[in-house]
mmCIF file with all atom_site columns, C-alpha atoms in Angstrom:
data_model
loop_
_atom_site.group_PDB
_atom_site.id
_atom_site.type_symbol
_atom_site.label_atom_id
_atom_site.label_alt_id
_atom_site.label_comp_id
_atom_site.label_asym_id
_atom_site.label_entity_id
_atom_site.label_seq_id
_atom_site.pdbx_PDB_ins_code
_atom_site.Cartn_x
_atom_site.Cartn_y
_atom_site.Cartn_z
_atom_site.occupancy
_atom_site.B_iso_or_equiv
_atom_site.pdbx_formal_charge
_atom_site.auth_seq_id
_atom_site.auth_comp_id
_atom_site.auth_asym_id
_atom_site.auth_atom_id
_atom_site.pdbx_PDB_model_num
ATOM 1   C CA . MET A 1 1   ? 9.694   9.494   -34.760 1.00 0.00 ? 49  MET A CA 1
ATOM 2   C CA . ALA A 1 2   ? 9.943   7.718   -31.387 1.00 0.00 ? 50  ALA A CA 1
ATOM 3   C CA . GLU A 1 3   ? 8.721   9.459   -28.268 1.00 0.00 ? 51  GLU A CA 1
ATOM 4   C CA . SER A 1 4   ? 11.103  9.608   -25.369 1.00 0.00 ? 52  SER A CA 1
ATOM 5   C CA . VAL A 1 5   ? 9.812   8.714   -21.939 1.00 0.00 ? 53  VAL A CA 1
ATOM 6   C CA . THR A 1 6   ? 11.577  10.176  -18.960 1.00 0.00 ? 54  THR A CA 1
ATOM 7   C CA . LYS A 1 7   ? 11.988  8.176   -15.801 1.00 0.00 ? 55  LYS A CA 1
ATOM 8   C CA . THR A 1 8   ? 9.673   10.478  -13.838 1.00 0.00 ? 56  THR A CA 1
ATOM 9   C CA . SER A 1 9   ? 6.854   10.254  -16.378 1.00 0.00 ? 57  SER A CA 1
ATOM 10  C CA . ALA A 1 10  ? 6.822   6.449   -16.544 1.00 0.00 ? 58  ALA A CA 1
ATOM 11  C CA . VAL A 1 11  ? 3.578   5.171   -15.091 1.00 0.00 ? 59  VAL A CA 1
ATOM 12  C CA . ASP A 1 12  ? 3.651   2.100   -12.866 1.00 0.00 ? 60  ASP A CA 1
ATOM 13  C CA . PRO A 1 13  ? 1.090   -0.324  -14.331 1.00 0.00 ? 61  PRO A CA 1
ATOM 14  C CA . MET A 1 14  ? 0.365   -1.645  -10.813 1.00 0.00 ? 62  MET A CA 1
ATOM 15  C CA . VAL A 1 15  ? -1.000  1.772   -9.827  1.00 0.00 ? 63  VAL A CA 1
ATOM 16  C CA . GLU A 1 16  ? -3.677  1.533   -12.517 1.00 0.00 ? 64  GLU A CA 1
ATOM 17  C CA . ARG A 1 17  ? -4.436  -2.097  -11.617 1.00 0.00 ? 65  ARG A CA 1
ATOM 18  C CA . LEU A 1 18  ? -4.983  -1.077  -7.994  1.00 0.00 ? 66  LEU A CA 1
ATOM 19  C CA . ARG A 1 19  ? -7.183  1.872   -8.971  1.00 0.00 ? 67  ARG A CA 1
ATOM 20  C CA . VAL A 1 20  ? -9.371  -0.480  -10.995 1.00 0.00 ? 68  VAL A CA 1
ATOM 21  C CA . ALA A 1 21  ? -9.409  -3.140  -8.259  1.00 0.00 ? 69  ALA A CA 1
ATOM 22  C CA . LEU A 1 22  ? -10.482 -0.593  -5.633  1.00 0.00 ? 70  LEU A CA 1
ATOM 23  C CA . GLY A 1 23  ? -13.377 0.403   -7.872  1.00 0.00 ? 71  GLY A CA 1
ATOM 24  C CA . ARG A 1 24  ? -15.790 2.893   -6.341  1.00 0.00 ? 72  ARG A CA 1
ATOM 25  C CA . ARG A 1 25  ? -14.313 2.608   -2.861  1.00 0.00 ? 73  ARG A CA 1
ATOM 26  C CA . ALA A 1 26  ? -13.173 5.966   -1.443  1.00 0.00 ? 74  ALA A CA 1
ATOM 27  C CA . PHE A 1 27  ? -9.372  6.094   -1.318  1.00 0.00 ? 75  PHE A CA 1
ATOM 28  C CA . THR A 1 28  ? -6.499  8.504   -1.642  1.00 0.00 ? 76  THR A CA 1
ATOM 29  C CA . GLU A 1 29  ? -3.041  8.012   -3.099  1.00 0.00 ? 77  GLU A CA 1
ATOM 30  C CA . GLN A 1 30  ? 0.181   9.132   -1.481  1.00 0.00 ? 78  GLN A CA 1
ATOM 31  C CA . LYS A 1 31  ? 3.804   8.821   -2.559  1.00 0.00 ? 79  LYS A CA 1
ATOM 32  C CA . MET A 1 32  ? 5.536   6.648   0.057   1.00 0.00 ? 80  MET A CA 1
ATOM 33  C CA . PHE A 1 33  ? 8.267   3.994   0.232   1.00 0.00 ? 81  PHE A CA 1
ATOM 34  C CA . GLY A 1 34  ? 9.481   4.884   -3.257  1.00 0.00 ? 82  GLY A CA 1
ATOM 35  C CA . GLY A 1 35  ? 6.097   4.084   -4.807  1.00 0.00 ? 83  GLY A CA 1
ATOM 36  C CA . THR A 1 36  ? 2.423   4.934   -4.535  1.00 0.00 ? 84  THR A CA 1
ATOM 37  C CA . CYS A 1 37  ? 0.439   3.936   -1.460  1.00 0.00 ? 85  CYS A CA 1
ATOM 38  C CA . PHE A 1 38  ? -3.326  3.717   -1.375  1.00 0.00 ? 86  PHE A CA 1
ATOM 39  C CA . MET A 1 39  ? -5.011  4.984   1.770   1.00 0.00 ? 87  MET A CA 1
ATOM 40  C CA . ILE A 1 40  ? -8.495  4.425   3.154   1.00 0.00 ? 88  ILE A CA 1
ATOM 41  C CA . ASP A 1 41  ? -9.698  6.810   5.856   1.00 0.00 ? 89  ASP A CA 1
ATOM 42  C CA . GLY A 1 42  ? -6.097  7.996   6.271   1.00 0.00 ? 90  GLY A CA 1
ATOM 43  C CA . ASN A 1 43  ? -4.762  4.477   6.901   1.00 0.00 ? 91  ASN A CA 1
ATOM 44  C CA . MET A 1 44  ? -2.231  2.903   4.547   1.00 0.00 ? 92  MET A CA 1
ATOM 45  C CA . LEU A 1 45  ? -3.811  -0.075  2.770   1.00 0.00 ? 93  LEU A CA 1
ATOM 46  C CA . ILE A 1 46  ? -1.549  -1.256  -0.038  1.00 0.00 ? 94  ILE A CA 1
ATOM 47  C CA . GLY A 1 47  ? 1.275   0.178   -2.084  1.00 0.00 ? 95  GLY A CA 1
ATOM 48  C CA . THR A 1 48  ? 3.539   -0.254  -5.047  1.00 0.00 ? 96  THR A CA 1
ATOM 49  C CA . SER A 1 49  ? 7.306   -0.463  -5.116  1.00 0.00 ? 97  SER A CA 1
ATOM 50  C CA . LYS A 1 50  ? 9.965   -1.238  -7.687  1.00 0.00 ? 98  LYS A CA 1
ATOM 51  C CA . ARG A 1 51  ? 10.249  -4.740  -6.193  1.00 0.00 ? 99  ARG A CA 1
ATOM 52  C CA . GLY A 1 52  ? 6.541   -5.618  -5.990  1.00 0.00 ? 100 GLY A CA 1
ATOM 53  C CA . LEU A 1 53  ? 3.536   -4.936  -3.815  1.00 0.00 ? 101 LEU A CA 1
ATOM 54  C CA . LEU A 1 54  ? 3.449   -3.773  -0.197  1.00 0.00 ? 102 LEU A CA 1
ATOM 55  C CA . VAL A 1 55  ? 0.395   -5.134  1.637   1.00 0.00 ? 103 VAL A CA 1
ATOM 56  C CA . ARG A 1 56  ? -0.755  -4.119  5.116   1.00 0.00 ? 104 ARG A CA 1
ATOM 57  C CA . VAL A 1 57  ? -2.153  -7.209  6.849   1.00 0.00 ? 105 VAL A CA 1
ATOM 58  C CA . GLY A 1 58  ? -1.761  -6.340  10.544  1.00 0.00 ? 106 GLY A CA 1
ATOM 59  C CA . LYS A 1 59  ? 0.220   -8.184  13.188  1.00 0.00 ? 107 LYS A CA 1
ATOM 60  C CA . GLU A 1 60  ? -2.329  -10.995 13.619  1.00 0.00 ? 108 GLU A CA 1
ATOM 61  C CA . GLY A 1 61  ? -2.405  -11.746 9.877   1.00 0.00 ? 109 GLY A CA 1
ATOM 62  C CA . HIS A 1 62  ? 1.335   -11.363 9.368   1.00 0.00 ? 110 HIS A CA 1
ATOM 63  C CA . ALA A 1 63  ? 2.510   -14.988 9.730   1.00 0.00 ? 111 ALA A CA 1
ATOM 64  C CA . ALA A 1 64  ? -0.229  -16.456 7.521   1.00 0.00 ? 112 ALA A CA 1
ATOM 65  C CA . ALA A 1 65  ? 0.317   -13.836 4.818   1.00 0.00 ? 113 ALA A CA 1
ATOM 66  C CA . ALA A 1 66  ? 4.117   -14.243 4.891   1.00 0.00 ? 114 ALA A CA 1
ATOM 67  C CA . ALA A 1 67  ? 3.698   -18.009 4.368   1.00 0.00 ? 115 ALA A CA 1
ATOM 68  C CA . ARG A 1 68  ? 1.863   -17.494 1.065   1.00 0.00 ? 116 ARG A CA 1
ATOM 69  C CA . PRO A 1 69  ? 3.699   -17.997 -2.257  1.00 0.00 ? 117 PRO A CA 1
ATOM 70  C CA . HIS A 1 70  ? 5.856   -15.052 -3.401  1.00 0.00 ? 118 HIS A CA 1
ATOM 71  C CA . ALA A 1 71  ? 5.364   -13.256 -0.059  1.00 0.00 ? 119 ALA A CA 1
ATOM 72  C CA . SER A 1 72  ? 7.899   -12.198 2.554   1.00 0.00 ? 120 SER A CA 1
ATOM 73  C CA . PRO A 1 73  ? 7.974   -9.825  5.529   1.00 0.00 ? 121 PRO A CA 1
ATOM 74  C CA . MET A 1 74  ? 8.593   -6.243  4.496   1.00 0.00 ? 122 MET A CA 1
ATOM 75  C CA . GLU A 1 75  ? 11.966  -4.916  5.574   1.00 0.00 ? 123 GLU A CA 1
ATOM 76  C CA . MET A 1 76  ? 13.063  -1.317  5.942   1.00 0.00 ? 124 MET A CA 1
ATOM 77  C CA . GLY A 1 77  ? 16.542  -0.389  7.023   1.00 0.00 ? 125 GLY A CA 1
ATOM 78  C CA . GLY A 1 78  ? 17.348  -4.037  7.677   1.00 0.00 ? 126 GLY A CA 1
ATOM 79  C CA . ARG A 1 79  ? 14.506  -4.642  10.118  1.00 0.00 ? 127 ARG A CA 1
ATOM 80  C CA . SER A 1 80  ? 11.265  -6.507  9.571   1.00 0.00 ? 128 SER A CA 1
ATOM 81  C CA . MET A 1 81  ? 8.082   -4.415  9.621   1.00 0.00 ? 129 MET A CA 1
ATOM 82  C CA . GLU A 1 82  ? 5.560   -6.663  11.355  1.00 0.00 ? 130 GLU A CA 1
ATOM 83  C CA . GLY A 1 83  ? 2.091   -6.347  9.848   1.00 0.00 ? 131 GLY A CA 1
ATOM 84  C CA . TYR A 1 84  ? 3.389   -5.473  6.376   1.00 0.00 ? 132 TYR A CA 1
ATOM 85  C CA . ILE A 1 85  ? 4.095   -8.009  3.626   1.00 0.00 ? 133 ILE A CA 1
ATOM 86  C CA . HIS A 1 86  ? 6.117   -7.672  0.440   1.00 0.00 ? 134 HIS A CA 1
ATOM 87  C CA . VAL A 1 87  ? 4.697   -9.603  -2.516  1.00 0.00 ? 135 VAL A CA 1
ATOM 88  C CA . ALA A 1 88  ? 6.981   -10.271 -5.484  1.00 0.00 ? 136 ALA A CA 1
ATOM 89  C CA . PRO A 1 89  ? 5.545   -9.438  -8.931  1.00 0.00 ? 137 PRO A CA 1
ATOM 90  C CA . GLU A 1 90  ? 4.931   -13.146 -9.594  1.00 0.00 ? 138 GLU A CA 1
ATOM 91  C CA . GLY A 1 91  ? 2.450   -13.136 -6.691  1.00 0.00 ? 139 GLY A CA 1
ATOM 92  C CA . THR A 1 92  ? 0.217   -10.529 -8.347  1.00 0.00 ? 140 THR A CA 1
ATOM 93  C CA . ALA A 1 93  ? 0.423   -11.711 -11.957 1.00 0.00 ? 141 ALA A CA 1
ATOM 94  C CA . SER A 1 94  ? -3.302  -12.445 -12.256 1.00 0.00 ? 142 SER A CA 1
ATOM 95  C CA . GLU A 1 95  ? -6.203  -10.199 -11.310 1.00 0.00 ? 143 GLU A CA 1
ATOM 96  C CA . ALA A 1 96  ? -7.384  -12.944 -8.908  1.00 0.00 ? 144 ALA A CA 1
ATOM 97  C CA . ASP A 1 97  ? -3.986  -12.914 -7.150  1.00 0.00 ? 145 ASP A CA 1
ATOM 98  C CA . LEU A 1 98  ? -4.079  -9.127  -6.836  1.00 0.00 ? 146 LEU A CA 1
ATOM 99  C CA . ALA A 1 99  ? -7.684  -9.215  -5.571  1.00 0.00 ? 147 ALA A CA 1
ATOM 100 C CA . GLY A 1 100 ? -6.702  -11.783 -2.921  1.00 0.00 ? 148 GLY A CA 1
ATOM 101 C CA . TRP A 1 101 ? -3.980  -9.514  -1.538  1.00 0.00 ? 149 TRP A CA 1
ATOM 102 C CA . LEU A 1 102 ? -6.252  -6.489  -1.692  1.00 0.00 ? 150 LEU A CA 1
ATOM 103 C CA . ASP A 1 103 ? -8.956  -8.407  0.207   1.00 0.00 ? 151 ASP A CA 1
ATOM 104 C CA . ARG A 1 104 ? -6.442  -9.304  2.951   1.00 0.00 ? 152 ARG A CA 1
ATOM 105 C CA . ALA A 1 105 ? -5.414  -5.663  3.275   1.00 0.00 ? 153 ALA A CA 1
ATOM 106 C CA . LEU A 1 106 ? -9.020  -4.452  3.337   1.00 0.00 ? 154 LEU A CA 1
ATOM 107 C CA . ALA A 1 107 ? -9.964  -7.029  5.981   1.00 0.00 ? 155 ALA A CA 1
ATOM 108 C CA . PHE A 1 108 ? -7.370  -5.512  8.306   1.00 0.00 ? 156 PHE A CA 1
ATOM 109 C CA . VAL A 1 109 ? -7.542  -1.805  7.448   1.00 0.00 ? 157 VAL A CA 1
ATOM 110 C CA . GLU A 1 110 ? -11.343 -1.699  7.660   1.00 0.00 ? 158 GLU A CA 1
ATOM 111 C CA . THR A 1 111 ? -10.990 -2.578  11.384  1.00 0.00 ? 159 THR A CA 1
ATOM 112 C CA . LEU A 1 112 ? -8.958  0.584   12.021  1.00 0.00 ? 160 LEU A CA 1
ATOM 113 C CA . PRO A 1 113 ? -10.476 3.896   13.100  1.00 0.00 ? 161 PRO A CA 1
ATOM 114 C CA . PRO A 1 114 ? -10.205 6.720   10.558  1.00 0.00 ? 162 PRO A CA 1
ATOM 115 C CA . LYS A 1 115 ? -7.156  8.923   10.968  1.00 0.00 ? 163 LYS A CA 1
ATOM 116 C CA . VAL A 1 116 ? -8.037  12.578  11.214  1.00 0.00 ? 164 VAL A CA 1
ATOM 117 C CA . LYS A 1 117 ? -5.358  15.142  10.582  1.00 0.00 ? 165 LYS A CA 1
ATOM 118 C CA . PRO A 1 118 ? -5.288  17.440  13.604  1.00 0.00 ? 166 PRO A CA 1
ATOM 119 C CA . ALA A 1 119 ? -5.943  21.102  12.976  1.00 0.00 ? 167 ALA A CA 1
ATOM 120 C CA . LYS A 1 120 ? -2.832  23.206  13.291  1.00 0.00 ? 168 LYS A CA 1
ATOM 121 C CA . VAL A 1 121 ? -2.918  25.078  16.565  1.00 0.00 ? 169 VAL A CA 1
ATOM 122 C CA . ALA A 1 122 ? -0.818  28.150  17.159  1.00 0.00 ? 170 ALA A CA 1
ATOM 123 C CA . LYS A 1 123 ? 1.731   27.607  19.912  1.00 0.00 ? 171 LYS A CA 1
ATOM 124 C CA . LYS A 1 124 ? 1.132   29.670  23.001  1.00 0.00 ? 172 LYS A CA 1
ATOM 125 C CA . ARG A 1 125 ? 4.005   31.684  24.316  1.00 0.00 ? 173 ARG A CA 1
ATOM 126 C CA . VAL A 1 126 ? 4.671   31.244  28.001  1.00 0.00 ? 174 VAL A CA 1
#
Protein backbone atom coordinates (compact mmCIF):
# COMPACT_ATOMS: atom_id res chain seq x y z
CA MET A 1 0.00 0.00 0.00
CA ALA A 2 1.49 3.36 -1.04
CA GLU A 3 1.57 6.21 1.43
CA SER A 4 0.15 9.49 0.28
CA VAL A 5 2.13 12.63 0.93
CA THR A 6 0.26 15.88 1.16
CA LYS A 7 1.76 19.06 -0.18
CA THR A 8 2.08 20.58 3.30
CA SER A 9 3.91 17.57 4.74
CA ALA A 10 6.53 17.40 1.99
CA VAL A 11 9.91 18.24 3.44
CA ASP A 12 12.27 20.44 1.44
CA PRO A 13 15.57 18.54 1.25
CA MET A 14 17.46 21.87 1.21
CA VAL A 15 16.21 22.60 4.74
CA GLU A 16 17.93 19.47 6.05
CA ARG A 17 21.09 20.21 4.05
CA LEU A 18 21.25 23.68 5.60
CA ARG A 19 20.65 22.33 9.11
CA VAL A 20 23.57 19.94 8.64
CA ALA A 21 25.79 22.62 7.08
CA LEU A 22 25.14 25.01 9.97
CA GLY A 23 26.22 22.29 12.39
CA ARG A 24 26.42 23.37 16.01
CA ARG A 25 26.02 27.06 15.23
CA ALA A 26 23.08 28.66 17.07
CA PHE A 27 20.30 29.47 14.59
CA THR A 28 16.55 29.67 14.35
CA GLU A 29 14.24 28.85 11.47
CA GLN A 30 11.38 31.03 10.29
CA LYS A 31 8.88 30.62 7.47
CA MET A 32 9.48 33.50 5.05
CA PHE A 33 9.39 34.16 1.29
CA GLY A 34 7.46 30.95 0.68
CA GLY A 35 10.22 28.81 2.21
CA THR A 36 12.28 28.42 5.35
CA CYS A 37 14.79 31.09 6.36
CA PHE A 38 17.63 30.49 8.76
CA MET A 39 18.37 33.29 11.21
CA ILE A 40 21.41 34.02 13.34
CA ASP A 41 20.98 36.47 16.22
CA GLY A 42 17.65 37.52 14.68
CA ASN A 43 19.21 38.38 11.31
CA MET A 44 18.19 36.52 8.16
CA LEU A 45 21.13 34.48 6.86
CA ILE A 46 19.97 32.12 4.12
CA GLY A 47 16.70 30.62 2.99
CA THR A 48 15.00 28.11 0.78
CA SER A 49 12.45 28.72 -1.94
CA LYS A 50 10.75 26.67 -4.62
CA ARG A 51 13.16 28.18 -7.17
CA GLY A 52 16.44 27.72 -5.26
CA LEU A 53 18.39 29.32 -2.46
CA LEU A 54 18.12 32.86 -1.11
CA VAL A 55 21.48 34.12 0.20
CA ARG A 56 22.05 37.33 2.14
CA VAL A 57 25.41 38.78 1.07
CA GLY A 58 25.01 42.49 1.89
CA LYS A 59 25.22 45.44 -0.47
CA GLU A 60 29.03 45.40 -0.72
CA GLY A 61 29.11 41.71 -1.67
CA HIS A 62 26.12 41.88 -4.00
CA ALA A 63 27.83 42.44 -7.37
CA ALA A 64 30.50 39.78 -6.85
CA ALA A 65 27.95 37.22 -5.66
CA ALA A 66 25.54 37.97 -8.52
CA ALA A 67 28.36 37.38 -11.03
CA ARG A 68 28.88 33.80 -9.82
CA PRO A 69 27.49 30.86 -11.84
CA HIS A 70 23.77 30.13 -11.31
CA ALA A 71 23.32 33.33 -9.26
CA SER A 72 21.13 36.36 -9.89
CA PRO A 73 19.83 39.30 -7.86
CA MET A 74 16.78 38.40 -5.81
CA GLU A 75 13.60 40.07 -7.01
CA MET A 76 10.39 40.63 -5.10
CA GLY A 77 7.41 42.32 -6.66
CA GLY A 78 9.44 43.11 -9.77
CA ARG A 79 12.20 44.99 -7.98
CA SER A 80 15.72 43.87 -7.19
CA MET A 81 16.55 43.35 -3.51
CA GLU A 82 20.13 44.60 -3.22
CA GLY A 83 22.18 42.50 -0.82
CA TYR A 84 20.20 39.31 -1.49
CA ILE A 85 21.09 36.73 -4.15
CA HIS A 86 19.00 33.96 -5.67
CA VAL A 87 20.95 30.80 -6.47
CA ALA A 88 19.40 28.29 -8.87
CA PRO A 89 19.40 24.64 -7.71
CA GLU A 90 22.30 23.87 -10.06
CA GLY A 91 24.44 26.28 -8.01
CA THR A 92 24.02 24.25 -4.81
CA ALA A 93 24.21 20.74 -6.25
CA SER A 94 27.33 19.78 -4.29
CA GLU A 95 27.97 20.19 -0.58
CA ALA A 96 31.02 22.33 -1.47
CA ASP A 97 28.81 24.67 -3.54
CA LEU A 98 26.31 24.97 -0.70
CA ALA A 99 29.10 25.57 1.84
CA GLY A 100 30.52 28.35 -0.36
CA TRP A 101 27.20 30.20 -0.39
CA LEU A 102 26.71 29.64 3.32
CA ASP A 103 30.21 31.02 4.00
CA ARG A 104 29.39 34.17 1.98
CA ALA A 105 26.19 34.68 3.96
CA LEU A 106 27.93 34.10 7.29
CA ALA A 107 30.73 36.52 6.39
CA PHE A 108 28.14 39.28 6.02
CA VAL A 109 25.60 38.41 8.71
CA GLU A 110 28.26 37.93 11.39
CA THR A 111 29.10 41.66 10.98
CA LEU A 112 25.55 42.66 11.97
CA PRO A 113 24.49 43.45 15.53
CA PRO A 114 22.02 41.00 17.07
CA LYS A 115 18.38 41.95 16.65
CA VAL A 116 16.52 42.04 19.93
CA LYS A 117 12.76 41.91 19.89
CA PRO A 118 11.52 44.89 21.87
CA ALA A 119 9.38 44.16 24.89
CA LYS A 120 5.76 45.03 24.34
CA VAL A 121 4.95 48.24 26.16
CA ALA A 122 1.42 49.21 27.03
CA LYS A 123 0.34 52.37 25.25
CA LYS A 124 -0.25 55.31 27.53
CA ARG A 125 -3.52 57.12 27.20
CA VAL A 126 -3.21 60.86 26.88
